[in-house]
mmCIF file of C-alpha atoms and ligand atoms in Angstrom:
data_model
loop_
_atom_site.group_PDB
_atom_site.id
_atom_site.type_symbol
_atom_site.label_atom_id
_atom_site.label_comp_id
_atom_site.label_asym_id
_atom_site.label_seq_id
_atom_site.Cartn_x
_atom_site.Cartn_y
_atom_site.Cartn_z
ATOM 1 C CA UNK B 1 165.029 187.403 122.684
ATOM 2 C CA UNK B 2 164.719 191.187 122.053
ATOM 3 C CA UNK B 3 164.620 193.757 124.358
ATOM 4 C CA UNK B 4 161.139 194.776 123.471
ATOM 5 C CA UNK B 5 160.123 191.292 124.732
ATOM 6 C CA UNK B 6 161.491 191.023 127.641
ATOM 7 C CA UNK B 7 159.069 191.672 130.658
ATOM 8 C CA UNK B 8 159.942 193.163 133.500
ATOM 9 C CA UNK B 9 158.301 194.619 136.469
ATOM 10 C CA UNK B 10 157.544 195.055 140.458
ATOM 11 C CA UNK B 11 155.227 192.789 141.885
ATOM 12 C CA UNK B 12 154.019 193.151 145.797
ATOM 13 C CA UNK B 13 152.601 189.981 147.688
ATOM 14 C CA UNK B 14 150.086 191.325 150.058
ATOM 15 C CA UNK B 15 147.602 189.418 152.198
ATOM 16 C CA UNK B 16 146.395 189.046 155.796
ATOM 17 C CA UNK B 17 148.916 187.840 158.541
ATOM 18 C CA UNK B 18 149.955 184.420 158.354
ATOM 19 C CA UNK B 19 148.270 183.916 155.108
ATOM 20 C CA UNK B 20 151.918 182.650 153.968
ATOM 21 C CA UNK B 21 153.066 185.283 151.784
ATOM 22 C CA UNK B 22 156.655 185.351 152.852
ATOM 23 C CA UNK B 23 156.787 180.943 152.248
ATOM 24 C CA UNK B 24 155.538 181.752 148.993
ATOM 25 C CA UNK B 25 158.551 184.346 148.341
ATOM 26 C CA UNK B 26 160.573 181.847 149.428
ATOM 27 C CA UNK B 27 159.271 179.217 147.514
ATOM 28 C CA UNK B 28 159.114 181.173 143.994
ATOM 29 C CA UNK B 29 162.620 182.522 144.808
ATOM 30 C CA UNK B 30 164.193 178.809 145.603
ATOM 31 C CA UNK B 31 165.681 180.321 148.249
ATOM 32 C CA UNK B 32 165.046 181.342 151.279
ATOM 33 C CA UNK B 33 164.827 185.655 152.023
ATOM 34 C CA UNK B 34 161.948 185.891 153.961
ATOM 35 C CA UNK B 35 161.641 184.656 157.719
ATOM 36 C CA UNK B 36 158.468 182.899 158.268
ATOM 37 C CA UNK B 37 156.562 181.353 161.429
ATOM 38 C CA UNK B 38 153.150 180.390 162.463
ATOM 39 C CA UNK B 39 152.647 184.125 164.341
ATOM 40 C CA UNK B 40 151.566 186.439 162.541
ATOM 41 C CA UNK B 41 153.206 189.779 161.761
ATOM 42 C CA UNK B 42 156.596 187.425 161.324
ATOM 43 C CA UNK B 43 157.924 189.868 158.649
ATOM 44 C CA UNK B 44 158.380 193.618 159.782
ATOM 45 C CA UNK B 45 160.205 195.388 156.526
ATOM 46 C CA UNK B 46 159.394 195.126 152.974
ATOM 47 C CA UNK B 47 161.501 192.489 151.674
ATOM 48 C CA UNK B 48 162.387 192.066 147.954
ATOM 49 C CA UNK B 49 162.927 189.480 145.978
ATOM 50 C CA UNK B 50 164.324 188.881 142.543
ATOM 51 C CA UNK B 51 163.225 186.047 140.027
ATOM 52 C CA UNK B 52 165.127 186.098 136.726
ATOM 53 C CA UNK B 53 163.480 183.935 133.765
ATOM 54 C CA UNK B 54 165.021 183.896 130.332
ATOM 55 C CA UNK B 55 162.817 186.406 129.058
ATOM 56 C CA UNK B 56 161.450 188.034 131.972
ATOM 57 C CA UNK B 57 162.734 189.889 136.002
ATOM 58 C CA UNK B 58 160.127 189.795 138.141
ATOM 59 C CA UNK B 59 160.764 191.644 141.676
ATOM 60 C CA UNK B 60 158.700 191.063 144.219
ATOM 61 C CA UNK B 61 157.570 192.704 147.257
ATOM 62 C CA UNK B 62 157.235 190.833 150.485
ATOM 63 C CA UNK B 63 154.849 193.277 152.481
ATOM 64 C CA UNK B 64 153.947 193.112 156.513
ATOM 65 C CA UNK B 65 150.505 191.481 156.567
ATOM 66 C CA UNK B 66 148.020 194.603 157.171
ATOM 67 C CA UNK B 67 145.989 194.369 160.065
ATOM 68 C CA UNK B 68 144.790 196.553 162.741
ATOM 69 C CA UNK B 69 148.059 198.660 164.057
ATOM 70 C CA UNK B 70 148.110 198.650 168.030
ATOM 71 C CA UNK B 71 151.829 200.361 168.151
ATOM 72 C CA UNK B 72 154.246 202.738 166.208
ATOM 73 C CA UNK B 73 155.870 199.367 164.777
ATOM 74 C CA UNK B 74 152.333 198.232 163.916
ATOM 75 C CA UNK B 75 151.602 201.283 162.309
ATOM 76 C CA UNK B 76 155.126 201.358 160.806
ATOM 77 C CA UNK B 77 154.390 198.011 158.777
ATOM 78 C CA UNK B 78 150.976 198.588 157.662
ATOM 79 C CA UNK B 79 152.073 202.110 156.216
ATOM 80 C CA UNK B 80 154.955 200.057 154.225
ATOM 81 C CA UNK B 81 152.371 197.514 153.089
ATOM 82 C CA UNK B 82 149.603 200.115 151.884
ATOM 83 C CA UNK B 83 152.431 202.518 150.240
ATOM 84 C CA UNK B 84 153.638 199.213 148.327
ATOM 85 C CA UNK B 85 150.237 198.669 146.391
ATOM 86 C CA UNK B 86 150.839 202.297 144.644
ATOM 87 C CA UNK B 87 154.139 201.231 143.796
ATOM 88 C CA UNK B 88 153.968 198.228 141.735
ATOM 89 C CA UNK B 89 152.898 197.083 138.635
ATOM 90 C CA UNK B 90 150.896 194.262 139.906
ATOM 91 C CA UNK B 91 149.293 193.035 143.052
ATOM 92 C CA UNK B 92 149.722 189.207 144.053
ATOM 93 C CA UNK B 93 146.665 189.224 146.611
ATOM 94 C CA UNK B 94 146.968 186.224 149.035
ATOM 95 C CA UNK B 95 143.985 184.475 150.465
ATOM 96 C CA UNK B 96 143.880 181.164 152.082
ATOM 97 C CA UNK B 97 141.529 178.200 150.474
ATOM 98 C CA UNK B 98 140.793 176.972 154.261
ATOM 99 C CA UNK B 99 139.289 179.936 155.812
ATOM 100 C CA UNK B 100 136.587 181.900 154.883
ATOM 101 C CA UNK B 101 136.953 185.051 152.661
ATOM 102 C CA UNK B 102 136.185 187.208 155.482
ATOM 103 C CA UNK B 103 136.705 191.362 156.828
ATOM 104 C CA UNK B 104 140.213 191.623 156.998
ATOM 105 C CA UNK B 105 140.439 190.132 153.188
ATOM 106 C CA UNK B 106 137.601 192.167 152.008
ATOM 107 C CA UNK B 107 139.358 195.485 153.721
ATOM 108 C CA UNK B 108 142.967 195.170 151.854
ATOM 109 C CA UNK B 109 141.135 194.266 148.848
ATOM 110 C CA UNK B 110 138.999 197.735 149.029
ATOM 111 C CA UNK B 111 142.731 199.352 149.571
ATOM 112 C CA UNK B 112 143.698 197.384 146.343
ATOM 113 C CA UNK B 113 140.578 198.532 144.850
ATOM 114 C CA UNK B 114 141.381 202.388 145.898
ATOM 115 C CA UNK B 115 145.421 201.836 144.302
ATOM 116 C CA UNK B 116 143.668 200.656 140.808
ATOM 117 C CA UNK B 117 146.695 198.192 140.742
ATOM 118 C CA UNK B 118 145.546 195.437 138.443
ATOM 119 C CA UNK B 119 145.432 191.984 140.807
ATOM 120 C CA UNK B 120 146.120 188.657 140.857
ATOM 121 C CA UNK B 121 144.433 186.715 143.550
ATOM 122 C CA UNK B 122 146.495 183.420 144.875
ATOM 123 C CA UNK B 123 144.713 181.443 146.964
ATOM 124 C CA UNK B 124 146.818 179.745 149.101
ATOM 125 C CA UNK B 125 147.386 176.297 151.453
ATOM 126 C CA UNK B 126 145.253 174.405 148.752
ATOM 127 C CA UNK B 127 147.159 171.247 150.558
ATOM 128 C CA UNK B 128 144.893 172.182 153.265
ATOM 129 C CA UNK B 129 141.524 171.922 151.361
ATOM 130 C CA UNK B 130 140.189 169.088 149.281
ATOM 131 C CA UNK B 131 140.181 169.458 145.640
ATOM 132 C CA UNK B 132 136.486 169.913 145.253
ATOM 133 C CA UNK B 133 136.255 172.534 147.285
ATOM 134 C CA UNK B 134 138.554 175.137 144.939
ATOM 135 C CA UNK B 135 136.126 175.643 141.907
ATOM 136 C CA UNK B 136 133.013 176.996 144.004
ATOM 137 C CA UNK B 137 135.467 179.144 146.169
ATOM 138 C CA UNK B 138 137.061 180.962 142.864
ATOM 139 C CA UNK B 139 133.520 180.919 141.598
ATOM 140 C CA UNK B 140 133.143 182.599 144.644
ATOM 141 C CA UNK B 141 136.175 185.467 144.936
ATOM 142 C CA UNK B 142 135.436 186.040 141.055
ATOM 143 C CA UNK B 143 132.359 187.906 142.060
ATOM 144 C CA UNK B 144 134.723 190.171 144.372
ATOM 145 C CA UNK B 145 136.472 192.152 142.104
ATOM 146 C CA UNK B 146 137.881 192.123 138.376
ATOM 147 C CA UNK B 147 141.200 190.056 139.177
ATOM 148 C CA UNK B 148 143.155 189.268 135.913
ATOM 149 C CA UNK B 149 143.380 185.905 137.222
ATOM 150 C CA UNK B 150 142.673 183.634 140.324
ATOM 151 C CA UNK B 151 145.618 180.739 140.978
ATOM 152 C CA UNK B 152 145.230 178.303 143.593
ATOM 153 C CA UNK B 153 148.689 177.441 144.993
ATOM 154 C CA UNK B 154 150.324 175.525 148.164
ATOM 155 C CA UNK B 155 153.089 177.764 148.972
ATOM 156 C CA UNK B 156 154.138 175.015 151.090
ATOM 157 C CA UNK B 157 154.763 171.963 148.672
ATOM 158 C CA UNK B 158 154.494 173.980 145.871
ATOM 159 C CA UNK B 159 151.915 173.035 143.968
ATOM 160 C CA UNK B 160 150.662 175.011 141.359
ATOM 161 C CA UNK B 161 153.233 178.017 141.839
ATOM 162 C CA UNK B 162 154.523 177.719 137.796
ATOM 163 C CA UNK B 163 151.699 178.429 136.820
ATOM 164 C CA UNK B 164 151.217 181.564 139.165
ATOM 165 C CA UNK B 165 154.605 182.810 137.905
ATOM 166 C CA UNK B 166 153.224 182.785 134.524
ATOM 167 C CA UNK B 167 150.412 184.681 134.911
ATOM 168 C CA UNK B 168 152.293 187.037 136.711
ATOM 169 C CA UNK B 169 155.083 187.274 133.944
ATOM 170 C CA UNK B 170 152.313 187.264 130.792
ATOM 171 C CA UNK B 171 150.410 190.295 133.256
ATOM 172 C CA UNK B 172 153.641 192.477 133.389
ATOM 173 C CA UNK B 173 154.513 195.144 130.624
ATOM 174 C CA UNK B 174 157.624 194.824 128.765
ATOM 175 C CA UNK B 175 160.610 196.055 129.745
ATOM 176 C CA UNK B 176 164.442 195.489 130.924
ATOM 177 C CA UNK B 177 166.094 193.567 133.585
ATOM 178 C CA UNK B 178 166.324 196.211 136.211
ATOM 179 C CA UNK B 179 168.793 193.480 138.599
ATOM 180 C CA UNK B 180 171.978 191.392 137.850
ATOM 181 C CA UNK B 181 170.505 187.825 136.842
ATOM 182 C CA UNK B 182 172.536 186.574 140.033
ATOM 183 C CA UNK B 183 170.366 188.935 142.364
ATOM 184 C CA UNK B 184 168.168 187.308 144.505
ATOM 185 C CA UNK B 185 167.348 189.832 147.354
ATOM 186 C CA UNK B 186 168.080 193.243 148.253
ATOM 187 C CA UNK B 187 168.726 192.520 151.806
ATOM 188 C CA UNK B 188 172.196 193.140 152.998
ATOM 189 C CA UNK B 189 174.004 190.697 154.553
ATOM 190 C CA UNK B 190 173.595 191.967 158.481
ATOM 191 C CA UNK B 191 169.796 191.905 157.918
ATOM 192 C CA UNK B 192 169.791 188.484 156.513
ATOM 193 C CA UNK B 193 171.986 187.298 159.386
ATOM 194 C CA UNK B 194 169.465 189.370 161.897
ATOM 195 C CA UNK B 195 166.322 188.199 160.447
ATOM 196 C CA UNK B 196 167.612 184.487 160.855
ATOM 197 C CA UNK B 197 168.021 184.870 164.021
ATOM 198 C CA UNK B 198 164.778 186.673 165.315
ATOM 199 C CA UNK B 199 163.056 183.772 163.169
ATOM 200 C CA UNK B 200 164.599 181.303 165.617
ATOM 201 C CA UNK B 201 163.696 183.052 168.361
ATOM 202 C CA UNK B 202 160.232 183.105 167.314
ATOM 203 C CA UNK B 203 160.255 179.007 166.739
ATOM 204 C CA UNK B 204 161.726 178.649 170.182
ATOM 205 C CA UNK B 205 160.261 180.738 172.302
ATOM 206 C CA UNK B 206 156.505 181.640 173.534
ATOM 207 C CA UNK B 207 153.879 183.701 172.170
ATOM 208 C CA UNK B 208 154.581 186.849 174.887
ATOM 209 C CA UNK B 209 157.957 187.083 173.313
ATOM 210 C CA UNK B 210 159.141 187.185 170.260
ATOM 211 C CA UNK B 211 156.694 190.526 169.609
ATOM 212 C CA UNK B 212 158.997 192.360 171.839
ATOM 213 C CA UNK B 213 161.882 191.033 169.734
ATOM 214 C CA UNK B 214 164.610 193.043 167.244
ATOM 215 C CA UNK B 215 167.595 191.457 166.664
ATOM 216 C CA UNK B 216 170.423 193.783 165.455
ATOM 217 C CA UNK B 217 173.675 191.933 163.333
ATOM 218 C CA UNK B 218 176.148 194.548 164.738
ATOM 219 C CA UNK B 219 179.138 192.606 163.091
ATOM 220 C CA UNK B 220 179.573 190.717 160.308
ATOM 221 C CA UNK B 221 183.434 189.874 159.517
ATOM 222 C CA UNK B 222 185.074 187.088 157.408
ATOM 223 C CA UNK B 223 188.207 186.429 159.455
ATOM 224 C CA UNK B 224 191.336 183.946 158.260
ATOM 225 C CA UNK B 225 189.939 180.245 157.645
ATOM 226 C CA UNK B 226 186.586 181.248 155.644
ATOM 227 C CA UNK B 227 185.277 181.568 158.981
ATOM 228 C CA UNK B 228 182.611 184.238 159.285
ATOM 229 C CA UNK B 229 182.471 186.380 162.809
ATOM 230 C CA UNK B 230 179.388 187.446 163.704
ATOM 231 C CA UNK B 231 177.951 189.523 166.893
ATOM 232 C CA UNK B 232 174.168 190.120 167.279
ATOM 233 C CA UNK B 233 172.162 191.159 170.112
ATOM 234 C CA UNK B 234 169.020 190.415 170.751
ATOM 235 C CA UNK B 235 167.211 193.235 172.108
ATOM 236 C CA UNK B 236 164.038 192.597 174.097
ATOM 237 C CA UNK B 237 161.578 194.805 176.094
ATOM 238 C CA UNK B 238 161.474 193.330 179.397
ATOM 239 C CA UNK B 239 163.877 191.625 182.195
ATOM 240 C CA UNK B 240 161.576 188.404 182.377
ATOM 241 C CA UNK B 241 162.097 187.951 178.662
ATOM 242 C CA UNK B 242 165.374 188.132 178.728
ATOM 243 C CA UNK B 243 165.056 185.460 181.169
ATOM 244 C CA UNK B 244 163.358 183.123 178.867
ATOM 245 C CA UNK B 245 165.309 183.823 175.815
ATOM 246 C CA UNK B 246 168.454 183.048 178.193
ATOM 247 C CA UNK B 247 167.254 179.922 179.702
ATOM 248 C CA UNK B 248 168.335 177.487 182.309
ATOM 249 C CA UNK B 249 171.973 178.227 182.451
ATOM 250 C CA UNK B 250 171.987 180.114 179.100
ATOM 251 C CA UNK B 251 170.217 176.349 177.400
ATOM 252 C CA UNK B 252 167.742 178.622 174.983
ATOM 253 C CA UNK B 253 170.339 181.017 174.233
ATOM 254 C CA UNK B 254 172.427 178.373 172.805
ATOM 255 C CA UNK B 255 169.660 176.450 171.152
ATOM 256 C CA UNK B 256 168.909 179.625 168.932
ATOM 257 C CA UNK B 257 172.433 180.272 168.263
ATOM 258 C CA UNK B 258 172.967 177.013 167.063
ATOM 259 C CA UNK B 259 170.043 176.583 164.499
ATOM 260 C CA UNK B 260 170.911 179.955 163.700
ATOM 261 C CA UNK B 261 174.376 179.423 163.157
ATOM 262 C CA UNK B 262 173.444 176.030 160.745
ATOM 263 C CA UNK B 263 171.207 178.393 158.493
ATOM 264 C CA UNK B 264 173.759 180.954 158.457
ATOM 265 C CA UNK B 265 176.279 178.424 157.253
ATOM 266 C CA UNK B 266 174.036 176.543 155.009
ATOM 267 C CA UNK B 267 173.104 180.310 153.232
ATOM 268 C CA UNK B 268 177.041 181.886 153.210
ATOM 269 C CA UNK B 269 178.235 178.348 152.565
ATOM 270 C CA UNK B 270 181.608 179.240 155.277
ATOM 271 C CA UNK B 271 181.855 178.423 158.735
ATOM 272 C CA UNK B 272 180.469 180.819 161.328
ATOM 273 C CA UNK B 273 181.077 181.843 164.872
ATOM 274 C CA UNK B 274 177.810 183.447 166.846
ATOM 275 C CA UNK B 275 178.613 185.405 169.183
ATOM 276 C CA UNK B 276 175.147 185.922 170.579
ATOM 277 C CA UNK B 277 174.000 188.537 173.328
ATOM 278 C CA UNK B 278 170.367 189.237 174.914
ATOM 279 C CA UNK B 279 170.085 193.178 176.023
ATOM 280 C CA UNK B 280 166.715 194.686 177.675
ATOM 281 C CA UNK B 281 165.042 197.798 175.614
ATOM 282 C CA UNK B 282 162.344 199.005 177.213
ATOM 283 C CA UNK B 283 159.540 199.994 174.603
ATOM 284 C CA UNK B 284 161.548 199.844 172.063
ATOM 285 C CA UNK B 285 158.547 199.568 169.912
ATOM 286 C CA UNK B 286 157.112 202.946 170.528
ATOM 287 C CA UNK B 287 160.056 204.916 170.262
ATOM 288 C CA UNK B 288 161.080 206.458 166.726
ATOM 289 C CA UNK B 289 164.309 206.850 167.697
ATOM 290 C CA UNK B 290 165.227 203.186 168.370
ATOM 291 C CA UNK B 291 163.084 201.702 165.664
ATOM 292 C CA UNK B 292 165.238 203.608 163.355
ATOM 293 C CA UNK B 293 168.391 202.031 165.153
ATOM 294 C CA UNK B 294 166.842 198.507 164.823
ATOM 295 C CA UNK B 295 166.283 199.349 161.353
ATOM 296 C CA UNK B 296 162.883 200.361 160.709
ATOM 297 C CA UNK B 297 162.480 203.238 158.627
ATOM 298 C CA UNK B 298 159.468 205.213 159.366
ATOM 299 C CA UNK B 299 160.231 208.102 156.297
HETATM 300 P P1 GDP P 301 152.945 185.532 156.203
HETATM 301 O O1 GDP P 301 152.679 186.139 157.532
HETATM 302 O O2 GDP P 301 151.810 185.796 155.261
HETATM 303 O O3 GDP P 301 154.273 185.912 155.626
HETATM 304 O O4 GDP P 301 152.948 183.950 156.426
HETATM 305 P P2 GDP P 301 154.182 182.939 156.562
HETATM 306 O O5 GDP P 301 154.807 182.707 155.233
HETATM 307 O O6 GDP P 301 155.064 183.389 157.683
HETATM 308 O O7 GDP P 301 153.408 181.609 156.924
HETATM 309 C C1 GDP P 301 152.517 181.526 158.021
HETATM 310 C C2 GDP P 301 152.283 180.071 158.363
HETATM 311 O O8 GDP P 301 151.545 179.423 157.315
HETATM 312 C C3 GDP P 301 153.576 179.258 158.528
HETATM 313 O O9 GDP P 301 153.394 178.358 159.592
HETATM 314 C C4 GDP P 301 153.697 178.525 157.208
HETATM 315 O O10 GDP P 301 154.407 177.308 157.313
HETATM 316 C C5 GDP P 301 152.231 178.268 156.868
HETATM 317 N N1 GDP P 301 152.003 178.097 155.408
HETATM 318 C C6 GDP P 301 152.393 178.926 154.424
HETATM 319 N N2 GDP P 301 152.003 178.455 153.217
HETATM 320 C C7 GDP P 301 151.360 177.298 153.446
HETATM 321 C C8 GDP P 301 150.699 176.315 152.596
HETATM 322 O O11 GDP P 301 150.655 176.405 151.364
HETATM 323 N N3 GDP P 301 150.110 175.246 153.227
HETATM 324 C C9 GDP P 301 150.146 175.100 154.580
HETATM 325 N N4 GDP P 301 149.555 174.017 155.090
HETATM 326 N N5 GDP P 301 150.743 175.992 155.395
HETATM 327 C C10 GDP P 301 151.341 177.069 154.850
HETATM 328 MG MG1 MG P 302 155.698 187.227 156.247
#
């Protein structure tokens, strides 16, 4: 292959909350970089992700979902997801097959619209939806806007997701491979590790939580024995919180840091010890300064 045939390029994933953007990262990655649950707003920083084909890179661009901010961190992630469309080479636009096509769609896709980013709409969570139903609905979205092509996919059991990665490779303009072939993610290590962790929080614990939640990997050492120390606190807004993510003499805390600690494992492939805290941060959302210390860059 020569270099002039190579394709290369960035890609972002946007879509509404929950739509399932971050499962398909994960799913066209074969591994797992994003954190994903059934609440929306799951994924707070731009996350990237690296796919390397023989004779293409594609990097894509896990975004927040963009909805309605109601707090600096709200506003924080829909900036991130807006500046990402004016970034990229392509737009992977993520609707779902079993709800309607409705006002929070049509208002990112009038933002896509306004970036002139040349998109491809995925319509996700076709598992969801019987077959007959997909021709009339991309009959349907076709009329929305001039997308270079519409893919049905289930991010989940991953049907129909080669074919998405080859219209996204044939829509990219050459160029080189901008990554290591061996790059999957740009996340370091501690944010992995972090991001593992909140996502457990957020499987085990109620809806009044986990929104309140940052977890923060403040160590990450291999020691002798390929075991792999780690501390992380988990920082939440209010006393009765920390209550629940404690538990019943410390029961949830454990729970989380074991799941957490089998991922971790499974992902570093070394043993791990978890040493797991829960700290109260009152309004830690609103405050620049400690969204910055959590990790959330509002520049
Ligand atoms: P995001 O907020 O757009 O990143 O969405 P997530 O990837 O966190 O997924 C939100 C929810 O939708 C999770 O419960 C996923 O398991 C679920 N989900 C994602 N893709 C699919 C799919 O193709 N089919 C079904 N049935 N569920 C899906
Ligand atoms: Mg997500």
């Amino acid at each position: 292959m020569t270099e002039k045939e190579h394709r290369s390029g960035f890609v972002s994933i946007v879509g509404r909350p929950n739509v399932g953007k971050s499962t398909l990262l994960n799913r066209l990655l074969g591994r797992k970089v994003a954190i994903v649950s059934d609440r929306p707003q799951t994924t707070r920083h731009r996350i990237l992700g690296v796919l390397t084909l023989p004779g293409a890179q594609v990097i894509f661009l896990d975004t927040p979902g963009i909805h309605k901010p109601r707090h600096q961190l709200g506003e924080y992630m829909v900036k991130v997801a807006l500046r990402t469309l004016r970034e990229v080479d392509l737009t992977l636009f993520l609707a779902e097959a079993h709800t309607p096509f409705g006002a929070g769609d049509g208002f990112i896709l009038e933002r896509i619209k306004e970036a002139r980013t040349p998109a491809i709409l995925c319509i996700n969570k076709t598992d969801l939806v019987p077959k007959s139903s997909l021709l009339p609905l991309i009959d349907d979205l076709r009329s929305k806007h001039g997308f270079l092509a519409i893919v049905p996919v289930s991010a989940l059991t991953g049907e129909n997701t080669d074919r998405l990665v080859e219209e996204v490779v044939a829509h990219l303009p050459p160029g080189p491979r901008y990554y290591p072939p061996e790059t999957v993610t740009d996340q370091p290590e501690q944010f992995v590790v972090a991001e593992l962790i909140r996502e457990k929080v957020l499987q085990l614990t109620r809806e009044e939580v986990p929104h309140g939640v940052a977890v923060v990997a403040e160590e990450v050492t291999p020691r002798s024995g390929e075991l792999l120390y780690i501390r992380a606190v988990i920082y939440t807004e209010r006393e009765s919180h920390k209550g629940i993510l404690v538990g019943q003499g410390g029961q949830m805390l454990k729970k989380i840091g074991q799941l957490a600690r089998e991922e971790i494992e499974a992902l570093f492939g070394s043993r791990v010890y978890l040493d797991l805290w829960v700290k109260v941060k009152p309004n830690w959302r609103r405050e620049e300064a400690l969204l910055r210390r959590f990790g959330y860059r509002t520049e």
